Coordinates of C-alpha atoms in Angstrom, one line a residue:
M8 CA 19.2 -0.7 66.9
S9 CA 17.4 -0.6 63.5
G10 CA 20.6 0.1 61.6
A11 CA 22.4 -2.8 63.4
G12 CA 19.5 -5.1 62.6
E13 CA 19.7 -4.3 58.9
A14 CA 23.4 -4.9 58.8
Y15 CA 23.2 -8.0 61.0
P16 CA 19.8 -9.6 60.5
T17 CA 20.4 -12.3 63.2
L18 CA 20.8 -9.6 65.9
A19 CA 18.9 -10.5 69.1
V20 CA 18.6 -8.1 72.0
Y21 CA 18.0 -9.2 75.6
P22 CA 17.4 -6.7 78.5
D23 CA 19.4 -6.9 81.7
K24 CA 19.0 -4.6 84.8
D25 CA 22.5 -3.2 84.0
G26 CA 22.2 -2.9 80.2
L27 CA 21.4 -4.7 77.0
W28 CA 22.8 -8.1 75.9
L29 CA 23.3 -8.5 72.1
L30 CA 23.7 -11.9 70.4
V31 CA 24.6 -11.7 66.8
K32 CA 26.2 -13.8 64.0
S33 CA 28.5 -12.5 61.4
S34 CA 29.4 -14.3 58.1
I35 CA 33.2 -13.7 57.8
L36 CA 33.8 -15.1 54.3
T37 CA 31.5 -16.4 51.6
G38 CA 31.7 -20.2 51.6
L39 CA 33.1 -20.4 55.1
T40 CA 31.4 -23.3 56.9
R41 CA 31.4 -21.5 60.2
E42 CA 30.2 -18.1 61.5
A43 CA 31.5 -15.8 64.1
T44 CA 28.9 -15.4 67.0
F45 CA 29.3 -12.4 69.3
L46 CA 27.9 -12.1 72.7
V47 CA 28.0 -8.4 73.6
A48 CA 27.3 -6.7 76.9
L49 CA 26.3 -3.0 76.5
P50 CA 26.0 -1.5 80.0
Y51 CA 23.8 1.5 80.8
R52 CA 26.5 3.0 82.9
S53 CA 28.7 5.4 81.1
G54 CA 32.5 5.2 81.2
I55 CA 33.0 1.4 81.4
G56 CA 32.3 0.4 77.8
P57 CA 31.1 -2.8 76.2
R58 CA 32.4 -6.3 76.8
A59 CA 32.1 -8.9 74.1
W60 CA 33.1 -12.5 73.5
G61 CA 33.5 -14.2 70.1
F62 CA 32.9 -17.8 69.2
W63 CA 33.1 -19.9 66.0
T64 CA 29.8 -21.6 65.5
A65 CA 28.6 -24.2 63.0
T66 CA 25.6 -26.5 62.7
D67 CA 27.7 -29.7 63.1
S68 CA 30.0 -28.7 66.0
R69 CA 30.0 -27.1 69.4
P70 CA 30.9 -23.4 69.7
K71 CA 34.6 -22.7 69.9
W72 CA 35.9 -19.6 71.7
I73 CA 37.9 -17.3 69.4
G74 CA 41.2 -16.5 71.1
P75 CA 43.4 -16.1 73.0
R76 CA 45.3 -13.6 70.7
H77 CA 43.9 -10.1 71.1
T78 CA 41.6 -10.9 73.9
N79 CA 41.6 -9.2 77.3
F80 CA 43.2 -10.5 80.4
Q81 CA 41.0 -11.9 83.2
D82 CA 37.9 -12.6 81.0
G83 CA 39.0 -13.4 77.4
S84 CA 36.8 -10.7 76.0
I85 CA 37.4 -9.2 72.5
C86 CA 40.2 -6.6 72.1
A87 CA 39.4 -5.3 68.7
F88 CA 40.6 -1.7 69.0
A89 CA 42.4 0.7 71.3
P90 CA 40.1 3.3 73.0
D91 CA 42.3 6.2 71.9
D92 CA 42.3 5.1 68.3
G93 CA 39.0 6.8 67.6
A94 CA 37.7 3.7 65.9
W95 CA 34.6 3.7 68.2
T96 CA 33.6 5.6 71.2
E97 CA 31.0 4.9 73.9
G98 CA 27.5 5.7 72.6
G99 CA 28.7 5.5 69.1
D100 CA 27.2 3.7 66.0
L101 CA 26.3 0.1 66.9
P102 CA 26.9 -1.3 63.4
T103 CA 30.4 0.2 63.5
L104 CA 31.1 -1.7 66.8
L105 CA 29.9 -4.9 65.3
D106 CA 31.9 -4.3 62.2
L107 CA 35.0 -3.9 64.3
Y108 CA 34.3 -7.3 66.0
T109 CA 33.8 -8.8 62.5
V110 CA 37.2 -7.5 61.3
W111 CA 38.7 -8.8 64.5
A112 CA 37.3 -12.3 63.8
A113 CA 38.5 -12.1 60.2
R114 CA 42.0 -11.4 61.5
Q115 CA 41.7 -14.3 63.9
L116 CA 40.9 -16.5 60.9
F117 CA 43.9 -15.2 59.0
F118 CA 46.1 -15.8 62.1
E119 CA 44.7 -19.4 62.3
V120 CA 45.5 -20.1 58.6
F121 CA 48.8 -18.2 58.1
G122 CA 50.3 -18.1 61.6
F123 CA 50.8 -14.4 62.1
W124 CA 48.6 -11.4 63.0
P125 CA 47.6 -9.1 60.2
G126 CA 47.4 -5.4 60.9
K127 CA 48.2 -2.9 63.7
Q128 CA 48.4 -4.1 67.3
Y129 CA 49.0 -2.8 70.7
A130 CA 50.9 -4.3 73.6
L131 CA 49.3 -3.1 76.8
I132 CA 49.8 0.6 75.8
G133 CA 49.6 2.8 78.9
S134 CA 50.8 0.1 81.3
P135 CA 54.3 0.0 82.8
L136 CA 57.0 -0.5 80.2
A137 CA 58.1 -3.8 81.6
L138 CA 54.6 -5.2 81.0
Q139 CA 54.6 -3.9 77.5
V140 CA 58.0 -5.5 76.8
H141 CA 57.0 -8.9 78.2
Y142 CA 53.8 -8.8 76.2
R143 CA 55.6 -8.1 72.9
L144 CA 58.3 -10.7 73.6
S145 CA 55.7 -13.3 74.3
E146 CA 53.1 -12.5 71.7
C147 CA 54.5 -10.6 68.8
K148 CA 56.1 -12.5 65.9
D149 CA 59.0 -11.0 64.1
N150 CA 57.0 -10.5 60.9
E151 CA 54.0 -8.9 62.6
L152 CA 53.6 -5.1 63.0
C153 CA 55.2 -4.1 66.2
G154 CA 53.1 -4.1 69.4
C155 CA 54.0 -0.5 70.1
G156 CA 51.3 0.4 67.6
S157 CA 53.5 1.1 64.6
E158 CA 51.7 1.1 61.3
T159 CA 54.7 0.3 59.2
L160 CA 57.5 -1.4 61.2
R161 CA 57.7 -5.2 61.9
Y162 CA 58.5 -6.2 65.4
A163 CA 62.0 -7.5 64.4
D164 CA 62.8 -4.1 63.0
C165 CA 61.2 -2.0 65.7
C166 CA 61.1 -2.7 69.4
K167 CA 62.5 -6.3 69.5
P168 CA 66.2 -5.4 69.6
R169 CA 65.6 -3.2 72.7
D170 CA 63.1 -5.6 74.3
S171 CA 65.5 -8.5 74.0
K172 CA 68.0 -6.7 76.3
W173 CA 65.6 -7.0 79.3
N174 CA 65.9 -9.7 81.9
R175 CA 63.2 -12.2 81.1
L176 CA 62.8 -13.7 84.5
Q177 CA 62.4 -10.2 86.0
L178 CA 59.8 -9.4 83.3
I179 CA 57.8 -12.5 84.1
K180 CA 57.8 -11.7 87.8
E181 CA 56.5 -8.2 87.2
F182 CA 54.0 -9.4 84.7
M183 CA 52.5 -12.0 86.9
R184 CA 52.4 -9.6 89.9
A185 CA 50.5 -7.1 87.8
I186 CA 48.2 -9.5 86.0
P187 CA 47.1 -12.5 88.1
G188 CA 47.2 -15.6 86.0
G189 CA 49.1 -13.9 83.2
F190 CA 48.3 -15.0 79.7
A191 CA 46.4 -18.0 81.0
S192 CA 43.7 -15.6 82.4
R193 CA 42.5 -14.9 78.9
R194 CA 39.5 -17.2 78.9
P195 CA 35.8 -16.5 79.0
P196 CA 33.8 -16.7 82.2
A197 CA 32.2 -20.0 82.9
R198 CA 28.7 -18.5 82.7
V199 CA 29.4 -17.1 79.3
L200 CA 30.6 -20.5 78.1
D201 CA 27.6 -22.3 79.6
F202 CA 25.2 -19.9 77.8
I203 CA 26.9 -20.3 74.4
D204 CA 27.0 -24.0 74.8
G205 CA 23.2 -24.0 75.6
R206 CA 23.8 -25.4 79.2
A207 CA 22.5 -22.3 81.0
P208 CA 20.5 -19.1 80.6
L209 CA 22.0 -15.8 79.8
P210 CA 24.1 -14.6 82.8
S211 CA 23.6 -11.5 84.8
M212 CA 25.7 -8.8 83.1
A213 CA 27.1 -7.8 86.5
D214 CA 28.4 -11.3 87.0
V215 CA 30.6 -11.3 83.9
H216 CA 31.4 -7.7 83.1
L217 CA 34.6 -6.9 85.1
L218 CA 33.8 -3.2 85.6
L219 CA 30.3 -3.8 87.0
P220 CA 29.9 -4.7 90.7
A221 CA 28.9 -8.3 91.0
S222 CA 25.2 -9.0 91.7

């Protein structure tokens, strides 16, 4: 934790029976009037990984959730890297994990200003092809890198011509069947929002981490 505290001086650590909660602020750009605040759940149990939520915070306004682009379904948590990318692995360097969240927030800011996502992205890699296709058609813009994970090809020049041949109604049915709530499910748990807004104490990790049994 010492290295993380040096890189992120605002880092606060709160114990939970299932792990450690981290609350940390990150200054994205010099002169920016808001900061990115991350609430990170680090479970003790191996194999389930961290869960984190990002918020824009400023002294003169209420916290604003950062999303929904590149957040996870069912809980709106940060999706900053693919597990098989090798960017960070469970038990790895904590400052690196927080750096990845910071880069994610910087990309969210870029998307907010310029209207397209900068950098590599994945469209539910590993899930059935129909889900990947629907995700790309719904989320990826023509001038963004393709959601197949390409590092060089824009969506319009990569998977979109093939994706566009699918039956959209059938894709929607399969997507909603596989992911209850679909894209609308990408929102933080109420208990996370209540904590960030100062309306409630820090929640039990088991109540908001999808891969932990509820307390």
